[in-house]
Coordinates of C-alpha atoms in Angstrom, one line a residue:
X260 CA 22.2 -69.1 -28.2
X261 CA 22.1 -68.2 -31.9
X262 CA 20.6 -64.9 -32.9
X263 CA 17.0 -66.8 -34.2
X264 CA 16.7 -68.1 -31.0
X265 CA 16.9 -64.6 -29.6
X266 CA 14.6 -63.2 -32.3
X267 CA 12.0 -66.0 -31.8
X268 CA 12.0 -65.4 -28.1
X269 CA 11.5 -61.7 -28.5
X270 CA 9.0 -62.2 -30.7
X271 CA 7.1 -64.6 -28.5
X272 CA 7.6 -61.8 -26.0
X273 CA 6.1 -59.1 -27.9
X274 CA 3.0 -61.2 -28.8
X275 CA 2.3 -62.4 -25.6
X276 CA 2.6 -59.1 -23.6
X277 CA 0.4 -57.6 -26.9
X278 CA -2.4 -60.2 -26.2
X279 CA -1.9 -59.8 -22.2
X280 CA -2.4 -56.0 -22.7
X281 CA -5.3 -56.0 -24.9
X282 CA -7.1 -58.3 -22.5
X283 CA -6.4 -56.7 -19.5
X284 CA -6.3 -52.9 -20.6
X285 CA -10.1 -52.9 -21.6
X286 CA -10.9 -54.1 -17.8
X287 CA -8.5 -52.1 -16.2
X288 CA -10.0 -49.1 -17.7
X289 CA -13.4 -50.0 -16.9
X290 CA -12.8 -50.3 -13.6
X291 CA -11.8 -46.1 -13.2
X292 CA -14.4 -44.4 -11.8
X293 CA -15.8 -42.0 -14.1
X294 CA -15.1 -38.8 -11.7
X295 CA -11.7 -40.3 -11.2
X296 CA -10.0 -37.5 -12.3
X297 CA -11.9 -34.5 -11.9
X298 CA -11.3 -33.8 -8.1
X299 CA -8.5 -31.6 -6.8
X300 CA -7.3 -34.4 -4.3
X301 CA -7.6 -38.4 -4.3
X302 CA -11.2 -39.6 -3.2
X303 CA -11.8 -42.0 0.1
X304 CA -11.6 -45.4 -1.2
X305 CA -12.9 -48.6 -0.4
X306 CA -10.6 -49.9 1.7
X307 CA -12.5 -50.5 5.1
X308 CA -13.8 -53.8 3.7
X309 CA -10.8 -55.5 3.8
X310 CA -8.7 -57.0 6.5
X311 CA -5.2 -55.3 7.2
X312 CA -3.5 -58.7 5.7
X313 CA -5.9 -58.4 2.9
X314 CA -4.9 -54.8 2.3
X315 CA -1.1 -55.3 2.2
X316 CA -1.3 -58.0 0.1
X317 CA -3.6 -56.0 -2.5
X318 CA -1.1 -53.4 -2.0
X319 CA 1.6 -55.7 -2.7
X320 CA 0.4 -57.5 -5.7
X321 CA -1.0 -54.0 -7.3
X322 CA 2.5 -52.7 -7.2
X323 CA 4.0 -55.9 -8.4
X324 CA 1.6 -55.9 -11.6
X325 CA 1.9 -52.2 -11.9
X326 CA 5.5 -52.8 -12.5
X327 CA 5.2 -55.7 -14.8
X328 CA 2.4 -53.5 -16.9
X329 CA 5.1 -50.6 -16.7
X330 CA 8.1 -52.3 -17.9
X331 CA 5.7 -54.4 -20.9
X332 CA 4.7 -51.1 -21.9
X333 CA 8.4 -50.5 -22.3
X334 CA 8.8 -52.9 -24.3
X335 CA 5.5 -52.2 -26.2
X336 CA 7.0 -48.8 -27.3
X337 CA 9.7 -50.5 -29.5
X338 CA 7.6 -54.1 -29.9
X339 CA 4.2 -54.0 -31.7
X340 CA 1.5 -52.7 -29.1
X341 CA -0.4 -50.2 -27.4
X342 CA 3.0 -49.4 -25.1
X343 CA 1.9 -45.9 -24.2
X344 CA -1.5 -46.9 -22.9
X345 CA 0.1 -50.2 -21.2
X346 CA 2.1 -47.8 -19.1
X347 CA -0.4 -45.5 -18.2
X348 CA -2.1 -48.6 -16.7
X349 CA 0.7 -49.6 -14.6
X350 CA 1.3 -46.2 -13.6
X351 CA -2.0 -46.2 -12.4
X352 CA -1.7 -49.3 -10.5
X353 CA 2.0 -48.7 -8.7
X354 CA 1.5 -46.1 -5.3
X355 CA 4.0 -43.7 -5.5
X356 CA 3.9 -39.8 -4.3
X357 CA 2.7 -37.3 -6.7
X358 CA 0.8 -39.6 -8.5
X359 CA -2.5 -38.1 -8.5
X360 CA -1.2 -35.0 -10.0
X361 CA 0.8 -37.5 -12.8
X362 CA -2.6 -39.2 -13.5
X363 CA -4.4 -35.8 -14.1
X364 CA -1.4 -34.4 -16.3
X365 CA -1.3 -37.4 -18.3
X366 CA -5.0 -37.7 -18.8
X367 CA -4.7 -34.0 -19.9
X368 CA -3.5 -35.3 -23.0
X369 CA -6.2 -35.9 -25.8
X370 CA -5.0 -38.6 -27.7
X371 CA -4.9 -40.4 -24.1
X372 CA -7.7 -39.0 -22.9
X373 CA -9.8 -40.7 -26.3
X374 CA -8.0 -43.7 -25.9
X375 CA -9.2 -44.5 -22.2
X376 CA -12.7 -43.8 -23.5
X377 CA -12.4 -45.9 -26.6
X378 CA -11.8 -48.4 -24.4
X379 CA -14.7 -48.0 -21.7
X380 CA -17.0 -47.2 -24.7
X381 CA -15.9 -51.1 -25.8
X382 CA -16.6 -52.4 -22.0
X383 CA -20.2 -50.0 -22.2
X384 CA -19.0 -48.0 -19.6
X385 CA -19.8 -44.2 -19.5
X386 CA -16.9 -41.5 -20.6
X387 CA -14.4 -40.7 -18.2
X388 CA -15.0 -36.8 -16.8
X389 CA -12.2 -34.6 -17.9
X390 CA -10.1 -32.8 -15.4
X391 CA -10.9 -29.6 -16.8
X392 CA -14.5 -30.0 -17.0
X393 CA -15.9 -30.0 -13.3

């Protein structure tokens, strides 16, 4: 394999991840409830409307997709694209201990908070409430 074919492959991957992340990012950010970050503990969810098999499938898909977004965000740190925001979306999708506290810490970064609300404004959604503003 020549270097030019590797560069073409990386360029194609970069463009694909960029296009996908831009399309998906706005939708994911718009799905976050505006008061998601202001509570001390994670609020009850709406899993009761799904069967146990559907819940398992959704959680598995969500974690796999979150992992892909996280890895894609890592690539986008060195390639053109929104690396940090893509990584944040990936972190929001994956389930792990201490996730809610990490989410609140990340959203407290002014540039991240402003970026998320910019995407929400484009989707005609109300701004997220800041964790310190209760």
